mmCIF file of C-alpha atoms in Angstrom:
data_model
loop_
_atom_site.group_PDB
_atom_site.id
_atom_site.type_symbol
_atom_site.label_atom_id
_atom_site.label_comp_id
_atom_site.label_asym_id
_atom_site.label_seq_id
_atom_site.Cartn_x
_atom_site.Cartn_y
_atom_site.Cartn_z
ATOM 1 C CA ALA A 173 305.629 32.986 181.232
ATOM 2 C CA ALA A 174 305.749 36.658 180.200
ATOM 3 C CA LEU A 175 309.427 36.354 179.270
ATOM 4 C CA ASP A 176 308.715 33.188 177.276
ATOM 5 C CA ALA A 177 305.869 34.958 175.468
ATOM 6 C CA ALA A 178 308.161 37.889 174.692
ATOM 7 C CA GLY A 179 310.695 35.562 173.062
ATOM 8 C CA TRP A 180 313.296 35.333 175.862
ATOM 9 C CA LYS A 181 314.594 31.739 175.842
ATOM 10 C CA ALA A 182 316.718 30.191 178.602
ATOM 11 C CA GLY A 183 320.338 29.689 177.591
ATOM 12 C CA ALA A 184 322.588 26.802 178.656
ATOM 13 C CA ASP A 185 323.654 28.738 181.770
ATOM 14 C CA GLY A 186 320.054 29.624 182.685
ATOM 15 C CA VAL A 187 320.282 33.236 181.526
ATOM 16 C CA ARG A 188 317.632 34.128 178.981
ATOM 17 C CA VAL A 189 318.623 35.282 175.513
ATOM 18 C CA LYS A 190 316.671 37.051 172.764
ATOM 19 C CA ASP A 191 318.084 37.991 169.366
ATOM 20 C CA GLY A 192 321.574 37.143 170.635
ATOM 21 C CA LYS A 193 321.301 39.504 173.620
ATOM 22 C CA ARG A 194 321.475 38.248 177.210
ATOM 23 C CA LEU A 195 318.815 39.411 179.663
ATOM 24 C CA SER A 196 320.970 41.395 182.055
ATOM 25 C CA LEU A 197 320.113 43.984 184.670
ATOM 26 C CA ARG A 198 322.327 46.359 186.624
ATOM 27 C CA LEU A 199 320.610 47.058 189.969
ATOM 28 C CA LEU A 200 321.707 50.301 191.641
ATOM 29 C CA TYR A 201 321.048 51.041 195.313
ATOM 30 C CA VAL A 202 322.475 53.142 198.130
ATOM 31 C CA THR A 203 324.529 51.265 200.723
ATOM 32 C CA THR A 204 324.156 53.891 203.442
ATOM 33 C CA LYS A 205 320.494 53.025 204.139
ATOM 34 C CA GLY A 206 321.422 49.963 206.177
ATOM 35 C CA ALA A 207 321.429 46.194 206.005
ATOM 36 C CA GLY A 208 317.692 45.976 205.270
ATOM 37 C CA ILE A 209 318.033 47.782 201.953
ATOM 38 C CA GLN A 210 321.038 45.678 200.994
ATOM 39 C CA ALA A 211 319.093 42.501 201.824
ATOM 40 C CA ALA A 212 316.080 43.697 199.824
ATOM 41 C CA ASN A 213 318.242 44.297 196.763
ATOM 42 C CA GLU A 214 319.932 40.913 197.153
ATOM 43 C CA TYR A 215 316.460 39.340 197.330
ATOM 44 C CA LEU A 216 315.402 41.128 194.129
ATOM 45 C CA ALA A 217 318.563 39.960 192.391
ATOM 46 C CA GLN A 218 317.903 36.347 193.430
ATOM 47 C CA ALA A 219 314.284 36.514 192.248
ATOM 48 C CA TRP A 220 315.311 37.940 188.874
ATOM 49 C CA LYS A 221 318.051 35.324 188.523
ATOM 50 C CA LYS A 222 315.436 32.598 189.098
ATOM 51 C CA ALA A 223 313.408 34.180 186.271
ATOM 52 C CA GLY A 224 316.463 33.952 184.009
ATOM 53 C CA ALA A 225 318.116 37.357 184.280
ATOM 54 C CA GLU A 226 321.785 38.006 184.835
ATOM 55 C CA VAL A 227 321.861 40.594 187.658
ATOM 56 C CA THR A 228 324.738 42.794 188.726
ATOM 57 C CA LEU A 229 324.319 44.508 192.093
ATOM 58 C CA ASN A 230 325.800 48.004 192.249
ATOM 59 C CA GLY A 231 325.769 49.361 195.792
ATOM 60 C CA VAL A 232 327.024 52.941 196.062
ATOM 61 C CA ILE A 233 327.301 55.621 198.727
ATOM 62 C CA ASP A 234 324.967 58.635 198.581
ATOM 63 C CA THR A 235 327.493 60.934 196.927
ATOM 64 C CA LYS A 236 328.057 58.443 194.091
ATOM 65 C CA LEU A 237 324.317 57.934 193.499
ATOM 66 C CA SER A 238 323.794 61.223 191.659
ATOM 67 C CA GLU A 239 326.771 60.520 189.397
ATOM 68 C CA SER A 240 325.441 57.049 188.587
ATOM 69 C CA LEU A 241 321.918 58.322 187.900
ATOM 70 C CA ASN A 242 322.766 61.359 185.833
ATOM 71 C CA ALA A 243 326.274 61.073 184.385
ATOM 72 C CA ALA A 244 327.533 57.490 184.261
ATOM 73 C CA GLN A 245 324.028 56.033 183.903
ATOM 74 C CA ASP A 246 325.486 52.667 184.888
ATOM 75 C CA TRP A 247 322.185 51.104 185.929
ATOM 76 C CA ASP A 248 319.015 49.545 184.531
ATOM 77 C CA VAL A 249 316.965 49.387 187.750
ATOM 78 C CA VAL A 250 317.411 51.657 190.758
ATOM 79 C CA TRP A 251 316.111 51.379 194.318
ATOM 80 C CA LEU A 252 315.501 55.055 194.874
ATOM 81 C CA PRO A 253 312.959 56.250 197.389
ATOM 82 C CA ILE A 254 311.611 59.564 196.198
ATOM 83 C CA GLY A 255 309.866 61.683 198.811
ATOM 84 C CA VAL A 256 308.055 64.839 197.828
ATOM 85 C CA THR A 257 305.268 66.909 199.337
ATOM 86 C CA LEU A 258 303.562 67.737 196.034
ATOM 87 C CA PRO A 259 303.236 65.742 192.792
ATOM 88 C CA THR A 260 304.485 68.750 190.829
ATOM 89 C CA GLN A 261 307.921 68.144 192.333
ATOM 90 C CA LEU A 262 308.210 64.847 190.455
ATOM 91 C CA VAL A 263 307.443 66.078 186.941
ATOM 92 C CA GLY A 264 311.014 66.985 185.961
ATOM 93 C CA PHE A 265 312.324 63.628 187.210
ATOM 94 C CA LEU A 266 309.658 61.598 185.403
ATOM 95 C CA SER A 267 309.283 63.424 182.087
ATOM 96 C CA GLY A 268 311.051 65.856 179.797
ATOM 97 C CA PRO A 269 314.657 65.683 178.608
ATOM 98 C CA ALA A 270 316.579 62.627 179.740
ATOM 99 C CA ALA A 271 319.763 62.789 181.758
ATOM 100 C CA PRO A 272 322.341 64.165 181.264
ATOM 101 C CA LYS A 273 320.531 66.973 179.355
ATOM 102 C CA GLY A 274 317.613 67.041 181.809
ATOM 103 C CA ALA A 275 316.528 65.687 185.176
ATOM 104 C CA ASN A 276 314.596 62.696 183.742
ATOM 105 C CA PHE A 277 317.226 60.268 185.034
ATOM 106 C CA ALA A 278 315.195 57.157 184.128
ATOM 107 C CA HIS A 279 314.597 58.284 180.537
ATOM 108 C CA LEU A 280 310.849 57.821 181.059
ATOM 109 C CA SER A 281 308.539 58.598 178.194
ATOM 110 C CA ASN A 282 304.956 58.088 179.290
ATOM 111 C CA GLU A 283 302.662 60.098 177.025
ATOM 112 C CA ARG A 284 299.590 59.498 179.171
ATOM 113 C CA TYR A 285 301.413 60.780 182.279
ATOM 114 C CA GLU A 286 302.622 63.865 180.419
ATOM 115 C CA LYS A 287 299.123 64.585 179.069
ATOM 116 C CA LEU A 288 297.528 64.274 182.508
ATOM 117 C CA VAL A 289 300.210 66.470 184.103
ATOM 118 C CA ALA A 290 299.691 69.149 181.432
ATOM 119 C CA GLU A 291 295.992 69.141 182.240
ATOM 120 C CA ALA A 292 296.434 68.924 186.028
ATOM 121 C CA VAL A 293 298.574 72.064 186.237
ATOM 122 C CA THR A 294 295.692 74.056 184.748
ATOM 123 C CA LYS A 295 293.021 72.787 187.173
ATOM 124 C CA PRO A 296 292.832 74.029 190.759
ATOM 125 C CA GLY A 297 291.191 72.278 193.673
ATOM 126 C CA GLU A 298 289.517 68.898 193.643
ATOM 127 C CA GLU A 299 289.499 68.614 189.845
ATOM 128 C CA GLY A 300 293.262 69.128 189.676
ATOM 129 C CA CYS A 301 293.890 66.737 192.577
ATOM 130 C CA LYS A 302 292.012 63.971 190.756
ATOM 131 C CA LEU A 303 294.169 64.522 187.672
ATOM 132 C CA TRP A 304 297.379 64.474 189.732
ATOM 133 C CA THR A 305 296.301 61.206 191.368
ATOM 134 C CA GLU A 306 295.490 59.708 187.986
ATOM 135 C CA SER A 307 298.825 60.862 186.546
ATOM 136 C CA GLU A 308 300.736 59.168 189.361
ATOM 137 C CA SER A 309 298.644 55.997 188.978
ATOM 138 C CA VAL A 310 299.583 55.821 185.285
ATOM 139 C CA LEU A 311 303.267 55.570 186.238
ATOM 140 C CA PHE A 312 302.590 52.559 188.458
ATOM 141 C CA GLU A 313 300.289 50.913 185.888
ATOM 142 C CA ALA A 314 303.094 51.113 183.297
ATOM 143 C CA ALA A 315 305.653 49.889 185.886
ATOM 144 C CA ASP A 316 307.661 53.085 185.330
ATOM 145 C CA LEU A 317 307.643 53.259 189.131
ATOM 146 C CA VAL A 318 307.234 50.306 191.467
ATOM 147 C CA PRO A 319 306.224 50.836 195.094
ATOM 148 C CA VAL A 320 308.566 49.446 197.714
ATOM 149 C CA VAL A 321 308.745 49.756 201.468
ATOM 150 C CA GLU A 322 311.574 51.672 203.046
ATOM 151 C CA THR A 323 312.894 50.937 206.506
ATOM 152 C CA THR A 324 310.976 52.415 209.394
ATOM 153 C CA ALA A 325 312.545 54.813 211.857
ATOM 154 C CA LEU A 326 311.282 55.262 215.395
ATOM 155 C CA ILE A 327 310.979 58.922 216.307
ATOM 156 C CA ALA A 328 310.000 59.868 219.853
ATOM 157 C CA GLN A 329 309.093 63.214 221.322
ATOM 158 C CA ARG A 330 308.168 64.530 224.747
ATOM 159 C CA ASN A 331 306.736 67.958 225.400
ATOM 160 C CA ALA A 332 307.461 69.055 221.859
ATOM 161 C CA THR A 333 306.077 69.005 218.345
ATOM 162 C CA PHE A 334 307.871 68.945 215.014
ATOM 163 C CA ASP A 335 307.144 68.489 211.329
ATOM 164 C CA MET A 336 308.083 65.686 208.991
ATOM 165 C CA VAL A 337 308.191 66.356 205.246
ATOM 166 C CA ALA A 338 308.408 63.359 202.918
ATOM 167 C CA GLY A 339 309.691 61.233 205.787
ATOM 168 C CA ILE A 340 312.405 63.721 206.708
ATOM 169 C CA PHE A 341 312.551 65.389 210.126
ATOM 170 C CA VAL A 342 312.529 69.211 209.932
ATOM 171 C CA PRO A 343 314.762 70.430 212.813
ATOM 172 C CA THR A 344 313.679 74.064 212.493
ATOM 173 C CA SER A 345 310.074 73.056 213.214
ATOM 174 C CA ILE A 346 310.676 71.912 216.796
ATOM 175 C CA ARG A 347 308.349 73.676 219.240
ATOM 176 C CA THR A 348 308.093 72.970 222.959
ATOM 177 C CA THR A 349 304.594 72.282 224.218
ATOM 178 C CA LYS A 350 305.268 72.403 227.950
ATOM 179 C CA ALA A 351 307.922 73.997 230.099
ATOM 180 C CA GLY A 352 309.854 71.642 232.202
#
């Protein structure tokens, strides 16, 4: 209904067209994350095809991902889990100069996000945290970012502790808790 309202009409082959342009998406994802990620991207492609989009899946290995994001820019949608420990670590990826001149690989331009970030960096403590939370929420409200679920990994430990940062195991943090 939203595509109809925006003027995208189904063509003879089922792909929507507006002003002579086909609704096409290039979906980029990393193939090294396992079959679950591949299946999730295939599911997205099928759902978008049902809505009238022409979808090209572009599965790449990790080393090719950076080239696709920043240099080739051969994608429209990317399945890219981003794990950080602080919201300040995202700012360069989600605002500022677009790739290849900057780190803003998605070419995002969200004025409300940028305004909230500019204010948040000047406010310490609880006041700043509220602004950071609001700034992140703005990205989801605008669908600049869409939450997805990554695969789960079972991690077991016995007589030891360790740290995880943004879902990544920190090997140098291993500490034994009991001799034996």
